[in-house]
XYZ file of C-alpha atoms in Angstrom:
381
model
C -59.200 -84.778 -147.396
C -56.361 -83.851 -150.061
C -56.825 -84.854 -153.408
C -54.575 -83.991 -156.619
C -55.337 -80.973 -158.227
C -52.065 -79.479 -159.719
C -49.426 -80.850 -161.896
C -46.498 -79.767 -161.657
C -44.107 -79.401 -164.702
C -40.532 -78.627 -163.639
C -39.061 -80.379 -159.869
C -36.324 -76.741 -159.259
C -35.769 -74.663 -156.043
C -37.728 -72.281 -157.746
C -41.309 -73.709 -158.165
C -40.555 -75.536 -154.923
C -40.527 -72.518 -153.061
C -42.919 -70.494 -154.857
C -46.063 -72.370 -156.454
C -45.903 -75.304 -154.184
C -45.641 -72.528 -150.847
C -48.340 -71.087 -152.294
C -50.347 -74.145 -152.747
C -49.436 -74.817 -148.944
C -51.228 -71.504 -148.260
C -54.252 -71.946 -149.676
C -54.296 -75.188 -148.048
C -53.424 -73.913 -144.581
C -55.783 -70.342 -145.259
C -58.207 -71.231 -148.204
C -59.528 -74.356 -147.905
C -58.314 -75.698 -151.032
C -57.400 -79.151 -149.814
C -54.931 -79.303 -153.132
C -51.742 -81.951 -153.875
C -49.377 -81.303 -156.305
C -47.610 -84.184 -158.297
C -44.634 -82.769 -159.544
C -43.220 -83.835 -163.644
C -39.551 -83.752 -164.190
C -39.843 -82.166 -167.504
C -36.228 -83.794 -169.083
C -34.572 -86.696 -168.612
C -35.291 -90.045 -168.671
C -33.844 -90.498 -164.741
C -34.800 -89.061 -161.287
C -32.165 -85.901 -160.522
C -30.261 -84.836 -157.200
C -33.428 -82.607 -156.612
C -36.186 -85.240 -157.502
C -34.447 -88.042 -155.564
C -34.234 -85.590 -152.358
C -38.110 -84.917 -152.645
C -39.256 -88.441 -153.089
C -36.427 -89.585 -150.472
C -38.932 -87.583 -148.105
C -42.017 -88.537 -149.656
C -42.747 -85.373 -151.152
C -42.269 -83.442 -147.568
C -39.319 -80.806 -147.024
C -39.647 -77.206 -145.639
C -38.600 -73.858 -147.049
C -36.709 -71.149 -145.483
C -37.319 -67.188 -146.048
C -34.729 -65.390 -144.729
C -34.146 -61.566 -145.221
C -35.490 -58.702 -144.670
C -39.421 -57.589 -144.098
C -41.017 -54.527 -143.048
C -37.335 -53.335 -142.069
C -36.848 -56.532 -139.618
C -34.659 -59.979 -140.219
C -36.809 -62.771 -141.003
C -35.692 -66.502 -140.741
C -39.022 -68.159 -140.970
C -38.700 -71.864 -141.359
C -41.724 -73.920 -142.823
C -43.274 -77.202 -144.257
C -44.470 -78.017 -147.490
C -46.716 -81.015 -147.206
C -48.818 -80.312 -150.189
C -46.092 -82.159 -152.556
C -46.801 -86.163 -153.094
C -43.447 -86.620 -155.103
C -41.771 -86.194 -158.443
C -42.737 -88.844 -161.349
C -40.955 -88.828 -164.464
C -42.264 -87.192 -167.910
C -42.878 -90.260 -169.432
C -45.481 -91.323 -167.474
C -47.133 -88.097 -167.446
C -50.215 -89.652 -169.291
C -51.501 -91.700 -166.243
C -52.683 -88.570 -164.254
C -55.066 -87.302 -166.685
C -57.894 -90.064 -165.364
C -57.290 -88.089 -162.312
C -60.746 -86.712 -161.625
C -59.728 -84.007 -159.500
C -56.706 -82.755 -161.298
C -57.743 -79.254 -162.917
C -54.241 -76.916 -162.618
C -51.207 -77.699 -164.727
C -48.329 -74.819 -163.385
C -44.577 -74.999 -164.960
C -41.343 -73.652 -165.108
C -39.144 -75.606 -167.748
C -36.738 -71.953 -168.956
C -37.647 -69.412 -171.207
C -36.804 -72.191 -173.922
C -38.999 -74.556 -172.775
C -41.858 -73.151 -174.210
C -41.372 -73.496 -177.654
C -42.289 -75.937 -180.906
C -40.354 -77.520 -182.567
C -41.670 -80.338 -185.097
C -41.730 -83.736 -184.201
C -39.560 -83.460 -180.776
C -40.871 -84.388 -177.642
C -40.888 -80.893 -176.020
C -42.823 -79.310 -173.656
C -45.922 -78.200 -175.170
C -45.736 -81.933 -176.877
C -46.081 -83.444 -173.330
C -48.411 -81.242 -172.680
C -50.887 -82.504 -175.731
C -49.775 -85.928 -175.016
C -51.917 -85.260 -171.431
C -54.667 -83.185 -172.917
C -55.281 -85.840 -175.128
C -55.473 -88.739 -172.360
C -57.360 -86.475 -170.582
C -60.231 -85.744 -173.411
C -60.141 -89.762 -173.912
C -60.820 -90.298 -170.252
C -64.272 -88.079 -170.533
C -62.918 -85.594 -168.125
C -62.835 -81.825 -168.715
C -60.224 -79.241 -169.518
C -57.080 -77.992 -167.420
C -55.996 -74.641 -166.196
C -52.278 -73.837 -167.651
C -50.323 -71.455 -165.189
C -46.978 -71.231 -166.758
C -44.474 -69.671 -164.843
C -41.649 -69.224 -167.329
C -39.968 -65.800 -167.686
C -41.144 -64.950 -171.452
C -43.913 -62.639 -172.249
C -47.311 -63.821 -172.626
C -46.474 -66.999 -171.378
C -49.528 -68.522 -171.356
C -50.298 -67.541 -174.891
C -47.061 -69.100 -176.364
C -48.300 -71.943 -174.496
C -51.259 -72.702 -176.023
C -49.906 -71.647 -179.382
C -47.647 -74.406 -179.238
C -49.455 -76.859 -178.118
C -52.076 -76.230 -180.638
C -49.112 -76.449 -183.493
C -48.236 -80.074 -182.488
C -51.997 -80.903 -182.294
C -52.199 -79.258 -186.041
C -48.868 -82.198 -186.413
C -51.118 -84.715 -185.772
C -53.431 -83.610 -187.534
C -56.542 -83.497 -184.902
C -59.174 -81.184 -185.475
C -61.565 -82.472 -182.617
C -58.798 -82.264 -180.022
C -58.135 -78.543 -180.818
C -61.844 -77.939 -180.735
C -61.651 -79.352 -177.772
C -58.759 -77.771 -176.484
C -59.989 -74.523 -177.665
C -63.237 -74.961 -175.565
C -61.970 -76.754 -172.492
C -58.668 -75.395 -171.781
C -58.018 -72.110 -169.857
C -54.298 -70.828 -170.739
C -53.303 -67.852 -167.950
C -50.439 -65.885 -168.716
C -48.403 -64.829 -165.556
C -45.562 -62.430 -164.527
C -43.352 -64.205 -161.231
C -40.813 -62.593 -159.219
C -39.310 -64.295 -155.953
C -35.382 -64.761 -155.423
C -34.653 -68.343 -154.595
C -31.025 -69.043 -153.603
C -31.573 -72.905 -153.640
C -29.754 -75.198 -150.584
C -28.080 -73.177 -147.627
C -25.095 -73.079 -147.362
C -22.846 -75.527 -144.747
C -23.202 -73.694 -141.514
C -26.759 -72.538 -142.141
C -27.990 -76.066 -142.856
C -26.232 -77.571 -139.875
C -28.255 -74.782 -138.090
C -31.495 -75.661 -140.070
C -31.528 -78.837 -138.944
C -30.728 -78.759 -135.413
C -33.676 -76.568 -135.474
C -35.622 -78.862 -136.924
C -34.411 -81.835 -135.067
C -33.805 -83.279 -138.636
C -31.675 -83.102 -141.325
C -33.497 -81.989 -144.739
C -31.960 -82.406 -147.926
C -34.644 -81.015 -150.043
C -34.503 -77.428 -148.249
C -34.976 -74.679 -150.126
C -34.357 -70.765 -149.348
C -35.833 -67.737 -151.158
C -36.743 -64.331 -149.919
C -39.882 -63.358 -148.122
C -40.651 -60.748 -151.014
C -43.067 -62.713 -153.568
C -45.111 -61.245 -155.752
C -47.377 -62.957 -158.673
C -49.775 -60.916 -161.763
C -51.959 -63.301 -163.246
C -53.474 -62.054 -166.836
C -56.765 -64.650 -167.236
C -58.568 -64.977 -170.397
C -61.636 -62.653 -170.493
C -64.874 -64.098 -168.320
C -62.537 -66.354 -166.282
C -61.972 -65.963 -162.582
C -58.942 -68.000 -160.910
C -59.648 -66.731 -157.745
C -62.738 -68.624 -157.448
C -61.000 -71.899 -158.085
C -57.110 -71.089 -157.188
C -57.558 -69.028 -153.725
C -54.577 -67.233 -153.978
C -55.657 -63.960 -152.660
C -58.208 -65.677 -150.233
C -54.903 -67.279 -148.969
C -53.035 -64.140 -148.525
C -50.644 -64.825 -151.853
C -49.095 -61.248 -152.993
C -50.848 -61.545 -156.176
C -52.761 -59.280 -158.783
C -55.481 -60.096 -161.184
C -55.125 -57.841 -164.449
C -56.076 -57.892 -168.265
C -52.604 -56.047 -168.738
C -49.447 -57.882 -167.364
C -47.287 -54.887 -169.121
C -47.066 -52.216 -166.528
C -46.217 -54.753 -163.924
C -43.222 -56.209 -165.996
C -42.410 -52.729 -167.059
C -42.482 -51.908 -162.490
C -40.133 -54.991 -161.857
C -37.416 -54.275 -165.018
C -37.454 -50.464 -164.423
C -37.428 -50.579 -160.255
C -35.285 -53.467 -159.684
C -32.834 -54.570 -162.961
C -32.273 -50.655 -164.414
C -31.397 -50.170 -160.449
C -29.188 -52.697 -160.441
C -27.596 -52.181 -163.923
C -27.259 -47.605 -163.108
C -25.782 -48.507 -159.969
C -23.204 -51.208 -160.411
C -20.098 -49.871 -161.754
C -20.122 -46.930 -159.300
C -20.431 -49.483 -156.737
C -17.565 -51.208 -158.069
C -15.504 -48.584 -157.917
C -15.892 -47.602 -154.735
C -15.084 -50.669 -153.581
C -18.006 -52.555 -152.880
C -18.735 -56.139 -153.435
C -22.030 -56.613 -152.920
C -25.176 -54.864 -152.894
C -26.074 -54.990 -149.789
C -22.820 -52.807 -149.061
C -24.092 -50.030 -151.343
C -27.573 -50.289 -149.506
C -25.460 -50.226 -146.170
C -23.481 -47.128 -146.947
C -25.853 -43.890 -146.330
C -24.172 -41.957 -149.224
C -24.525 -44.631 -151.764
C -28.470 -45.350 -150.490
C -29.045 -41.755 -151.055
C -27.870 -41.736 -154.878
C -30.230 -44.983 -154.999
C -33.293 -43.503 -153.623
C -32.833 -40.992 -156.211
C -32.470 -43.311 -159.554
C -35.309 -45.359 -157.256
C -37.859 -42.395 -156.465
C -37.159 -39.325 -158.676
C -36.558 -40.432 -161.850
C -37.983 -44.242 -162.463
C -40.435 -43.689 -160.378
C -42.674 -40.993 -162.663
C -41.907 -43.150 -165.992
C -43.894 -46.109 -164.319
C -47.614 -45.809 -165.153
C -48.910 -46.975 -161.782
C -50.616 -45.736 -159.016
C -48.127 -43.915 -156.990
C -48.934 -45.933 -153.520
C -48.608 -49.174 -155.621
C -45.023 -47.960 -156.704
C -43.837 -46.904 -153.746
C -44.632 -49.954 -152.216
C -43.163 -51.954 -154.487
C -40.178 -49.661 -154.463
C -39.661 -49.715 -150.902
C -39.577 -53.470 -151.350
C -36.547 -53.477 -154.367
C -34.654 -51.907 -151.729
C -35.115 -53.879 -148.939
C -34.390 -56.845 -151.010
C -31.125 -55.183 -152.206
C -30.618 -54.885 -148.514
C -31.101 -58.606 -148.421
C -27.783 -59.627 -145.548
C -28.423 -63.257 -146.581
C -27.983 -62.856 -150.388
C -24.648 -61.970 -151.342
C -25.610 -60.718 -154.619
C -22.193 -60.268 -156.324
C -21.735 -56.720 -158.418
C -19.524 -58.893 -160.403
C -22.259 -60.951 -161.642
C -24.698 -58.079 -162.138
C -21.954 -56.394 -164.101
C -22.219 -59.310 -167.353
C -23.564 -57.900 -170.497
C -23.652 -54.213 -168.907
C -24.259 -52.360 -172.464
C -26.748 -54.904 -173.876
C -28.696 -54.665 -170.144
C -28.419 -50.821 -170.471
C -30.299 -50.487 -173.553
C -32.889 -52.426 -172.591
C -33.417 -51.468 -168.963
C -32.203 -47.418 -168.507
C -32.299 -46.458 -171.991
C -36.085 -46.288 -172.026
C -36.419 -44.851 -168.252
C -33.763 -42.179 -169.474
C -36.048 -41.233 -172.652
C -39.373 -41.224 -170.886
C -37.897 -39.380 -167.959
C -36.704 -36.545 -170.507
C -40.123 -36.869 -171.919
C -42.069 -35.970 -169.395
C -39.545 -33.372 -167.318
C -37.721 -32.316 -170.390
C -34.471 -32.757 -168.463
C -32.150 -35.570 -168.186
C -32.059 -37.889 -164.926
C -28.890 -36.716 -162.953
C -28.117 -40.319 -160.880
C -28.722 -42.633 -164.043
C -26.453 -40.588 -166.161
C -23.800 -40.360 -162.967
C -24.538 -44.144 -163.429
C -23.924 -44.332 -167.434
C -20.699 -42.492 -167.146
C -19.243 -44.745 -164.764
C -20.187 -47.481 -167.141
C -18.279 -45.672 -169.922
C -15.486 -45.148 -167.650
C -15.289 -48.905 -167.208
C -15.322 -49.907 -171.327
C -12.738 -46.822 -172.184
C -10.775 -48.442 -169.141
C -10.802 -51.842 -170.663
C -9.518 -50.707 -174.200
């Protein structure tokens, strides 16, 4: 028998096909017996994605489509874990919810933030610790999922600043005691709705039409940084469920894997693409000349500036490119091309200056890359 244990801040594509398939999993291969109620964190009105969810009473299916192991996937499933979307407001009436213990989220990297006296995130978020400390029941689990570091530290820093607002000692004692705040690093590409011909497929397949559909990529992947002394896994069966994810008291090398392997990839190889014509990534992955000059940014020089075991980068390596490789995603070079200079410094700039570091030389591919980015700007003059 189900019963509500996670609330759900933030009704997107994205959660939808990550958190809640994963709370389908542990349902299906842990045991957890779990519902999520999902919060539409804004607004004062149900949206086109809320409305399609509750049209459906909570029930749609995902879609992961691309490629796995070197094969085409197209694996279509059900997400019956979901009991519907509910409005922000009324947020306060699940905290006398006995069996509620996880609170998960992704409201943008600005949704976790104070600011005094305004109704934001972190404020709704007291607003249901505190019904929940007047109802007599314990503390909540925060999994935030939002792409800024230490998430689940800002988190709790927040919501502790509008407690300090109203001036409630007892509550942050409380808070401070009862609440566990996780901080997390996601990755999972979720296109959203199909397009036209795939969802007319889709749902002769399915013998229905579903307007809550939702396709990502097979490739997940979750690092969960708990507070010291607590263990998710015995309460949130990810890994008992077979969830990609990692337990560590160090989220940095993991973030440093994913913006080194897959976005200084992207940013070193786009405006060679470009100018040999390519649209798309997956056409760079599909030419054998270009694939070699990835596979050598990829596995000679990022590769040794990631401080990781080497079978746990090569994996994950092996998986950037297969996503790149991705024939469903039409990942426009165009779009990876914004901000070029500004994504340079952050992403290749560092992998460039610990590659020297340790070798003493300078990385061939991601300088062949850099010039072709200078070409571009002296072009544009």
């Amino acid at each position: 028998m189900s019963e509500l244990k996670v609330l759900q801040f933030g009704e997107g594509n994205f959660l939808r096909c990550y958190i809640d398939w994963m709370v389908q999993k542990m349902n299906d291969n842990a045991g957890f017996q779990g519902e999520v109620q999902i919060i539409q964190p804004r607004g004062t009105e149900f949206g086109a994605s809320s409305r399609a969810v509750n049209a459906r009473g909570g029930r749609y299916h995902t879609c992961l489509r691309g490629l796995l192991g070197g094969k085409t996937v197209e694996e279509l499933e059900e997400i019956t874990c979901v009991r519907g979307v509910d409005l922000s407001q009324n947020v306060e009436k699940y905290a006398a919810e006995p069996s509620l213990r996880f609170v998960v989220s992704n409201t943008t990297e600005a949704g976790i933030q104070y600011v005094k006296g305004q109704d934001t995130f972190p404020a709704k978020v007291l607003r249901l610790l505190k019904a929940r400390r007047a109802a007599g029941l314990g503390g909540l689990v925060f999994i935030p999922c939002e792409l800024i570091e230490r998430n689940g530290e800002a988190l709790k820093r927040c919501v502790l600043q509008h407690c300090g607002d109203d001036g409630d000692a007892a509550l942050a004692e409380w808070i401070e005691k009862e609440c566990v705040f996780c901080s997390t690093l996601v990755d999972r590409i979720v296109a959203g709705r199909p397009d036209p011909e795939s969802a007319e497929r889709y749902a002769k397949q399915l013998g229905e039409k579903d307007d809550a559909l939702v396709c990502g990529e097979p490739f997940h992947f979750l690092a969960v940084q708990p507070p010291a002394g607590y263990d998710l896994e015995s309460e949130f069966p990810l890994k008992k469920a077979g969830v990609n994810v990692v337990y560590t008291d160090d989220l940095q090398p993991y973030r440093t894997r994913k913006v080194r392997f897959l976005n200084a990839t992207h940013t070193t190889m786009v405006y060679l693409g470009l100018e040999k014509g390519f649209t798309e990534v997956a056409q760079c992955i599909e030419d054998p000349e270009f694939n070699k000059f990835v596979r050598q940014v990829v596995f000679d020089e990022i590769f040794p500036t990631v401080d990781l075991p080497d079978a746990e980068k090569r994996e994950f390596a092996e998986s950037v490119l297969e996503r790149f490789a991705n024939p469903f995603a039409h990942h426009q070079l165009s779009s990876i091309a914004l901000n070029t200079v500004a994504k340079w410094k952050t992403r290749c700039l560092p992998v460039i200056c610990d590659y020297y570091r340790l070798t003493g030389k300078m990385p061939e591919a991601m300088i062949k890359g850099y010039d072709a980015i200078a070409r571009h700007y002296d072009n544009a003059k």
